[in-house]
Tab-separated table of C-alpha atoms in Angstrom:
chain	number	residue	atom	x	y	z
N	1	MET	CA	-11.682	-20.667	-5.707
N	2	THR	CA	-13.586	-18.006	-7.783
N	3	ARG	CA	-16.942	-18.713	-5.574
N	4	PHE	CA	-14.890	-18.559	-2.330
N	5	ILE	CA	-13.780	-14.624	-3.278
N	6	LEU	CA	-17.499	-14.658	-4.674
N	7	LYS	CA	-18.338	-15.015	-0.467
N	8	ARG	CA	-16.600	-13.254	0.537
N	9	LEU	CA	-17.293	-9.718	-1.515
N	10	ALA	CA	-21.036	-10.330	-0.562
N	11	LEU	CA	-19.914	-10.491	2.469
N	12	LEU	CA	-18.092	-7.138	2.186
N	13	VAL	CA	-20.758	-5.047	1.012
N	14	PRO	CA	-23.807	-5.122	4.119
N	15	GLN	CA	-20.609	-4.460	5.759
N	16	LEU	CA	-19.818	-1.780	4.179
N	17	ILE	CA	-23.015	-0.225	4.479
N	18	LEU	CA	-23.503	-1.008	7.955
N	19	VAL	CA	-20.264	1.400	8.472
N	20	VAL	CA	-21.183	3.927	6.565
N	21	VAL	CA	-24.989	4.491	7.448
N	22	GLY	CA	-23.490	3.603	11.459
N	23	ALA	CA	-20.924	6.899	11.236
N	24	PHE	CA	-23.627	9.260	9.367
N	25	LEU	CA	-26.195	7.662	12.390
N	26	LEU	CA	-23.531	8.553	14.411
N	27	LEU	CA	-22.866	11.340	13.647
N	28	ARG	CA	-25.972	13.205	13.660
N	29	LEU	CA	-26.611	11.621	17.136
N	30	LEU	CA	-23.697	13.734	19.128
N	31	PRO	CA	-24.819	15.812	21.584
N	32	VAL	CA	-22.520	18.749	19.100
N	33	ASP	CA	-24.747	21.644	16.381
N	34	PRO	CA	-22.512	22.131	13.709
N	35	VAL	CA	-24.711	25.185	13.359
N	36	THR	CA	-23.938	26.470	16.366
N	37	GLN	CA	-19.691	26.106	15.765
N	38	ARG	CA	-20.373	28.199	12.386
N	39	VAL	CA	-22.479	31.158	13.969
N	40	GLY	CA	-21.484	30.861	17.799
N	41	ILE	CA	-24.161	31.258	20.619
N	42	PHE	CA	-25.851	34.424	20.395
N	43	ALA	CA	-26.725	34.370	16.381
N	44	THR	CA	-30.152	35.447	15.359
N	45	GLU	CA	-32.862	33.112	14.667
N	46	GLU	CA	-32.345	34.051	10.629
N	47	GLY	CA	-28.903	33.740	10.873
N	48	ARG	CA	-28.632	29.749	12.213
N	49	ALA	CA	-31.371	28.848	9.101
N	50	ALA	CA	-29.622	30.346	6.533
N	51	VAL	CA	-26.170	28.511	7.958
N	52	LYS	CA	-28.682	25.579	8.599
N	53	GLU	CA	-29.892	25.122	4.463
N	54	GLU	CA	-26.112	26.072	3.605
N	55	LEU	CA	-24.772	23.833	5.580
N	56	GLY	CA	-28.510	21.028	4.023
N	57	LEU	CA	-29.106	20.435	6.693
N	58	ASP	CA	-32.612	21.613	6.823
N	59	ALA	CA	-33.947	19.156	5.005
N	60	SER	CA	-35.126	15.503	6.707
N	61	LEU	CA	-32.742	12.966	7.824
N	62	GLY	CA	-33.485	10.362	5.318
N	63	SER	CA	-32.855	12.652	2.765
N	64	GLN	CA	-30.050	13.805	3.692
N	65	LEU	CA	-28.973	9.877	4.222
N	66	GLY	CA	-29.827	9.630	0.440
N	67	ASP	CA	-28.379	12.519	-1.259
N	68	PHE	CA	-24.965	10.557	0.600
N	69	LEU	CA	-25.456	7.441	0.181
N	70	GLY	CA	-26.390	8.930	-3.315
N	71	GLY	CA	-22.236	10.905	-3.094
N	72	ILE	CA	-20.862	7.962	-2.991
N	73	VAL	CA	-21.829	5.801	-5.783
N	74	ARG	CA	-20.455	9.107	-7.803
N	75	LEU	CA	-17.470	8.681	-5.317
N	76	ASP	CA	-19.054	12.557	-4.535
N	77	PHE	CA	-18.797	13.428	-0.727
N	78	GLY	CA	-19.079	17.347	-1.432
N	79	GLU	CA	-17.597	19.978	0.162
N	80	ALA	CA	-15.819	20.266	3.269
N	81	TRP	CA	-17.680	22.715	5.761
N	82	THR	CA	-14.784	23.432	6.423
N	83	THR	CA	-12.691	24.489	3.350
N	84	GLY	CA	-15.409	24.841	1.567
N	85	ASP	CA	-13.194	22.387	-0.480
N	86	PRO	CA	-13.968	19.292	-2.666
N	87	VAL	CA	-14.427	16.030	-0.157
N	88	PHE	CA	-12.833	14.090	-3.001
N	89	GLU	CA	-10.120	15.699	-3.839
N	90	GLU	CA	-8.641	16.715	-0.109
N	91	ILE	CA	-8.795	12.205	0.849
N	92	ALA	CA	-7.189	11.809	-2.516
N	93	GLN	CA	-4.654	13.961	-1.757
N	94	ARG	CA	-4.064	13.289	2.164
N	95	PHE	CA	-4.686	9.431	1.520
N	96	PRO	CA	-2.067	7.750	-0.519
N	97	ILE	CA	0.483	9.784	2.347
N	98	THR	CA	-1.129	7.558	4.635
N	99	LEU	CA	-0.778	4.763	2.539
N	100	GLN	CA	2.692	5.040	1.827
N	101	LEU	CA	3.518	4.920	4.639
N	102	ILE	CA	2.028	2.216	6.167
N	103	ILE	CA	2.523	0.006	3.450
N	104	LEU	CA	6.524	0.876	3.944
N	105	GLY	CA	6.192	0.718	7.592
N	106	PHE	CA	4.972	-3.172	7.659
N	107	MET	CA	7.858	-4.093	4.722
N	108	VAL	CA	10.308	-3.547	6.742
N	109	ALA	CA	8.387	-4.976	10.260
N	110	ILE	CA	7.689	-8.067	7.898
N	111	ALA	CA	11.161	-8.579	6.180
N	112	ILE	CA	12.408	-8.745	9.942
N	113	ALA	CA	9.708	-9.937	11.829
N	114	ILE	CA	9.373	-13.428	9.779
N	115	PRO	CA	12.855	-14.774	8.803
N	116	VAL	CA	13.821	-13.456	12.403
N	117	ALA	CA	11.401	-15.703	14.625
N	118	LEU	CA	11.841	-18.412	11.649
N	119	TYR	CA	15.209	-18.364	12.705
N	120	VAL	CA	13.905	-17.999	16.804
N	121	ALA	CA	11.876	-20.882	15.928
N	122	SER	CA	14.649	-22.860	15.706
N	123	ARG	CA	16.575	-22.630	18.492
N	124	PRO	CA	14.094	-22.344	20.960
N	125	VAL	CA	15.268	-20.872	25.526
N	126	GLY	CA	18.528	-19.670	23.210
N	127	LYS	CA	19.602	-15.649	23.160
N	128	ALA	CA	19.146	-15.316	20.174
N	129	ASP	CA	14.963	-16.915	21.484
N	130	LYS	CA	15.187	-14.233	24.571
N	131	GLY	CA	16.429	-11.726	22.908
N	132	THR	CA	13.507	-11.405	20.841
N	133	THR	CA	11.731	-12.060	23.317
N	134	VAL	CA	12.542	-8.613	25.657
N	135	TYR	CA	12.530	-6.890	22.274
N	136	ALA	CA	9.126	-7.437	22.170
N	137	LEU	CA	8.367	-6.665	24.797
N	138	PHE	CA	10.053	-3.269	24.844
N	139	ALA	CA	9.457	-1.689	21.736
N	140	GLY	CA	5.652	-2.576	22.381
N	141	ALA	CA	5.751	-1.207	25.743
N	142	GLN	CA	6.879	2.840	24.697
N	143	PRO	CA	3.951	4.808	22.688
N	144	ASP	CA	4.581	5.509	19.242
N	145	PHE	CA	5.108	9.125	19.827
N	146	TRP	CA	7.884	8.316	22.449
N	147	TRP	CA	9.335	6.173	20.024
N	148	GLY	CA	8.683	8.945	17.122
N	149	LEU	CA	10.605	11.878	19.279
N	150	PHE	CA	13.417	9.728	20.357
N	151	PHE	CA	14.602	8.495	16.612
N	152	VAL	CA	14.174	11.986	15.643
N	153	TYR	CA	16.350	12.883	19.053
N	154	ILE	CA	18.657	10.280	17.900
N	155	PHE	CA	18.954	10.015	14.034
N	156	PHE	CA	17.926	14.325	12.871
N	157	PHE	CA	19.667	16.193	16.277
N	158	ILE	CA	22.421	13.873	17.547
N	159	LEU	CA	23.972	12.137	14.760
N	160	GLY	CA	22.406	14.305	11.672
N	161	TRP	CA	21.315	10.794	9.990
N	162	PHE	CA	17.830	11.789	7.690
N	163	PRO	CA	16.080	15.755	7.255
N	164	ALA	CA	14.004	17.363	10.225
N	165	PRO	CA	10.129	16.189	10.443
N	166	LEU	CA	8.842	18.811	8.347
N	167	GLY	CA	6.923	16.877	6.587
N	168	LEU	CA	7.405	14.623	2.656
N	169	LEU	CA	9.722	16.576	1.126
N	170	ASP	CA	12.439	19.213	0.781
N	171	ILE	CA	10.811	22.476	1.470
N	172	HIS	CA	13.212	23.477	-2.573
N	173	LEU	CA	11.058	20.914	-3.877
N	174	ILE	CA	7.383	20.684	-6.021
N	175	PRO	CA	6.292	17.455	-5.648
N	176	PRO	CA	4.366	15.757	-8.732
N	177	ASN	CA	1.712	16.310	-10.236
N	178	GLY	CA	0.950	12.479	-11.256
N	179	PRO	CA	-1.617	10.190	-12.293
N	180	THR	CA	-1.153	7.829	-8.808
N	181	LYS	CA	-0.787	10.731	-6.375
N	182	PHE	CA	1.169	8.321	-4.638
N	183	VAL	CA	5.015	10.964	-4.315
N	184	LEU	CA	6.667	7.856	-4.273
N	185	ILE	CA	5.151	6.685	-7.752
N	186	ASP	CA	4.907	9.840	-9.456
N	187	SER	CA	8.084	10.881	-8.852
N	188	LEU	CA	9.240	7.586	-10.597
N	189	LEU	CA	7.250	8.075	-13.225
N	190	ASP	CA	8.381	11.496	-14.090
N	191	TRP	CA	12.015	10.143	-13.771
N	192	ASP	CA	12.044	13.233	-10.904
N	193	ILE	CA	15.631	11.638	-8.842
N	194	GLU	CA	16.183	14.265	-6.810
N	195	VAL	CA	11.952	14.196	-5.364
N	196	PHE	CA	12.666	10.667	-5.250
N	197	VAL	CA	14.979	11.043	-2.805
N	198	SER	CA	14.123	13.717	-1.029
N	199	VAL	CA	10.697	11.876	0.077
N	200	LEU	CA	12.400	8.934	1.268
N	201	LYS	CA	14.240	10.860	3.294
N	202	HIS	CA	12.108	11.880	4.566
N	203	LEU	CA	9.256	9.134	5.392
N	204	ALA	CA	12.922	7.172	6.661
N	205	LEU	CA	11.884	7.899	10.604
N	206	PRO	CA	8.599	8.044	10.510
N	207	VAL	CA	8.524	4.336	8.887
N	208	ILE	CA	11.483	3.202	10.885
N	209	THR	CA	8.539	3.905	14.631
N	210	LEU	CA	5.927	2.382	12.575
N	211	ALA	CA	8.055	-0.439	12.136
N	212	PHE	CA	10.040	-0.907	15.391
N	213	VAL	CA	6.645	-1.156	16.952
N	214	LEU	CA	4.599	-3.227	14.589
N	215	THR	CA	7.879	-5.412	14.238
N	216	GLY	CA	7.218	-6.637	17.557
N	217	PRO	CA	3.601	-8.750	17.660
N	218	ILE	CA	4.236	-9.980	14.554
N	219	LEU	CA	8.045	-11.508	15.251
N	220	LYS	CA	5.678	-13.122	18.708
N	221	ILE	CA	3.380	-14.463	16.758
N	222	MET	CA	5.784	-15.868	13.870
N	223	ARG	CA	7.717	-17.205	16.617
N	224	GLN	CA	5.247	-19.340	18.329
N	225	ALA	CA	3.540	-20.537	14.425
N	226	ALA	CA	6.980	-21.659	13.469
N	227	MET	CA	7.426	-23.245	17.328
N	228	ASP	CA	3.620	-25.785	17.573
N	229	VAL	CA	4.693	-26.853	13.701
N	230	HIS	CA	7.792	-27.639	14.775
N	231	ALA	CA	6.231	-29.687	17.373
N	232	SER	CA	3.767	-30.880	15.447
N	233	ASP	CA	2.731	-34.750	14.235
N	234	TYR	CA	2.912	-34.177	10.626
N	235	LEU	CA	6.849	-31.664	10.046
N	236	LEU	CA	8.255	-34.766	12.468
N	237	TYR	CA	6.525	-37.855	10.293
N	238	ALA	CA	7.954	-35.806	8.294
N	239	GLN	CA	11.165	-35.967	9.805
N	240	ALA	CA	11.373	-39.836	9.955
N	241	GLY	CA	10.341	-39.847	6.708
N	242	GLY	CA	13.949	-38.237	5.781
N	243	SER	CA	12.354	-35.660	3.695
N	244	PRO	CA	14.752	-32.489	2.672
N	245	ARG	CA	15.536	-29.973	4.964
N	246	GLN	CA	14.237	-27.105	2.396
N	247	LEU	CA	11.037	-29.292	2.127
N	248	ARG	CA	10.632	-29.508	5.679
N	249	ARG	CA	11.016	-24.937	5.785
N	250	ARG	CA	8.761	-24.475	3.632
N	251	ILE	CA	5.804	-27.244	5.478
N	252	ILE	CA	6.910	-25.021	8.031
N	253	PHE	CA	7.058	-21.026	6.835
N	254	ARG	CA	3.260	-22.114	4.845
N	255	ASN	CA	2.115	-23.458	8.078
N	256	ALA	CA	3.149	-20.626	10.836
N	257	LEU	CA	2.273	-17.917	7.783
N	258	ALA	CA	-1.522	-17.648	8.061
N	259	PRO	CA	-2.064	-17.057	11.880
N	260	THR	CA	0.490	-14.251	11.649
N	261	LEU	CA	-1.565	-12.553	8.464
N	262	THR	CA	-4.476	-12.297	10.705
N	263	VAL	CA	-2.658	-10.539	12.687
N	264	THR	CA	-0.858	-8.388	10.394
N	265	GLY	CA	-4.707	-7.448	9.084
N	266	ILE	CA	-5.648	-6.686	12.680
N	267	LEU	CA	-2.532	-4.213	12.933
N	268	PHE	CA	-2.798	-3.288	9.577
N	269	GLY	CA	-6.792	-1.834	10.841
N	270	PHE	CA	-5.172	-0.125	14.046
N	271	ALA	CA	-2.166	1.481	12.109
N	272	LEU	CA	-4.481	2.690	9.389
N	273	GLY	CA	-7.269	4.409	12.443
N	274	GLY	CA	-3.756	5.682	14.338
N	275	ALA	CA	-1.578	7.016	12.271
N	276	VAL	CA	-2.238	10.361	13.747
N	277	ILE	CA	0.064	10.156	15.558
N	278	ILE	CA	3.319	9.490	13.629
N	279	GLU	CA	2.096	11.730	10.887
N	280	THR	CA	1.714	15.341	13.721
N	281	VAL	CA	4.541	14.583	15.161
N	282	PHE	CA	6.697	13.913	11.518
N	283	SER	CA	4.507	16.381	9.620
N	284	LEU	CA	2.799	14.778	7.339
N	285	GLN	CA	-0.545	15.662	6.436
N	286	GLY	CA	-2.046	12.269	5.910
N	287	MET	CA	-5.372	11.359	6.658
N	288	GLY	CA	-5.004	10.545	10.275
N	289	ARG	CA	-3.968	14.534	10.921
N	290	TYR	CA	-7.189	15.026	8.471
N	291	SER	CA	-10.085	12.921	9.546
N	292	LEU	CA	-8.537	14.972	13.068
N	293	ASP	CA	-8.772	18.135	12.417
N	294	ARG	CA	-12.146	17.716	10.317
N	295	THR	CA	-12.951	16.009	13.712
N	296	LEU	CA	-12.905	18.682	15.565
N	297	SER	CA	-13.966	21.131	13.491
N	298	VAL	CA	-17.495	19.276	13.119
N	299	ASP	CA	-17.329	19.216	10.162
N	300	PHE	CA	-19.927	16.468	8.930
N	301	PRO	CA	-19.527	15.649	5.449
N	302	ALA	CA	-15.153	15.377	5.625
N	303	ILE	CA	-16.313	12.815	9.079
N	304	GLN	CA	-18.427	11.288	6.262
N	305	ALA	CA	-15.878	10.435	3.735
N	306	ALA	CA	-12.664	9.827	6.086
N	307	VAL	CA	-14.595	6.954	8.016
N	308	SER	CA	-16.348	5.736	4.888
N	309	VAL	CA	-13.045	5.595	2.661
N	310	MET	CA	-10.624	4.190	5.662
N	311	ALA	CA	-13.737	0.666	6.596
N	312	ALA	CA	-13.381	0.741	3.009
N	313	PHE	CA	-9.914	-0.331	2.929
N	314	VAL	CA	-9.668	-2.498	5.486
N	315	LEU	CA	-12.894	-4.246	4.681
N	316	PHE	CA	-10.714	-5.334	0.940
N	317	ILE	CA	-7.408	-5.413	2.958
N	318	TYR	CA	-8.982	-8.282	5.160
N	319	LEU	CA	-10.546	-9.579	1.850
N	320	LEU	CA	-6.691	-9.681	0.121
N	321	LEU	CA	-6.271	-11.467	3.608
N	322	ASP	CA	-9.231	-14.255	3.249
N	323	VAL	CA	-7.969	-15.402	0.288
N	324	MET	CA	-3.757	-15.591	1.114
N	325	TYR	CA	-5.215	-17.834	3.767
N	326	ALA	CA	-7.440	-19.460	1.366
N	327	VAL	CA	-4.267	-20.220	-0.941
N	328	LEU	CA	-2.311	-21.209	2.529
N	329	ASP	CA	-5.374	-23.494	3.339
N	330	PRO	CA	-7.142	-25.150	1.318
N	331	ARG	CA	-9.541	-26.275	4.628
N	332	VAL	CA	-10.380	-22.382	4.038
N	333	ARG	CA	-11.965	-22.315	1.114
N	334	TYR	CA	-14.298	-25.329	1.007
N	335	GLY	CA	-15.317	-24.975	4.382
N	336	GLU	CA	-14.056	-27.145	6.429
N	337	PRO	CA	-12.126	-27.401	10.205
N	338	GLY	CA	-9.124	-25.951	10.243
């Protein structure tokens, strides 16, 4: 297993470098001029030259790339052109908000999808099986923002069960200044239950929205994988040999989980990149909103840093999934065909 992990790490590093360098170069190829964005089209050549020097765009492309890569090693992404604040500090404030949303959404989706999929796979063509199929198609047929607005209307406006979609905390509360930057964790470390409960209430609707959409594809792939295991020769042999039901259930779960992990990892990457929609609906100042705002502002340092951080995190998630897949199926880590 150690050799397997080292091989995956050896592949991860060049992939991350390729993404980081690619993002840097593609920004310079876009038909936009960050200097004109700041000084306007009627600025003098002296004014443009001064702004270009201030932004560091007067240096050669190789020098800019070297400074950027060196800054990544030091966790120094420079200062945002839009605000003048260190980009690393801005991302450190925004990224945990998005991660809390996505992790909680996946936890809820997986907690619902896996047991339901295992249940309906053991009773195919039944009412429960047909109902889950209809749900999976129905939930995935509408965009995330529509479901978000629908849930806000039902659970906030009509029923009043959750607070208004106006951020992460009630306006009279102050977020804890903890070490992790995750408000849920830091509020528990400070034993600030009021803040913890407020964050949970404000995250409830966006988490429900995300989980509602994610549950469908996870449910479909887990159900199909479990049905394939039910029809497999090795399970029929185990059943004919009198194996205990509990053992057969473990076999079904273990073998159906592997393809589900693959789909979950892919969905995680899409959710991280598409979080801007849910964050906009619920006024969450997360990484998605940050990336969109800085892109519209043509803020090169912030865009480069956002792409680098999200790419590194997604690649790390894929590494974890590869390790989990290898644990479930030893043939993977020994290089045998699956």
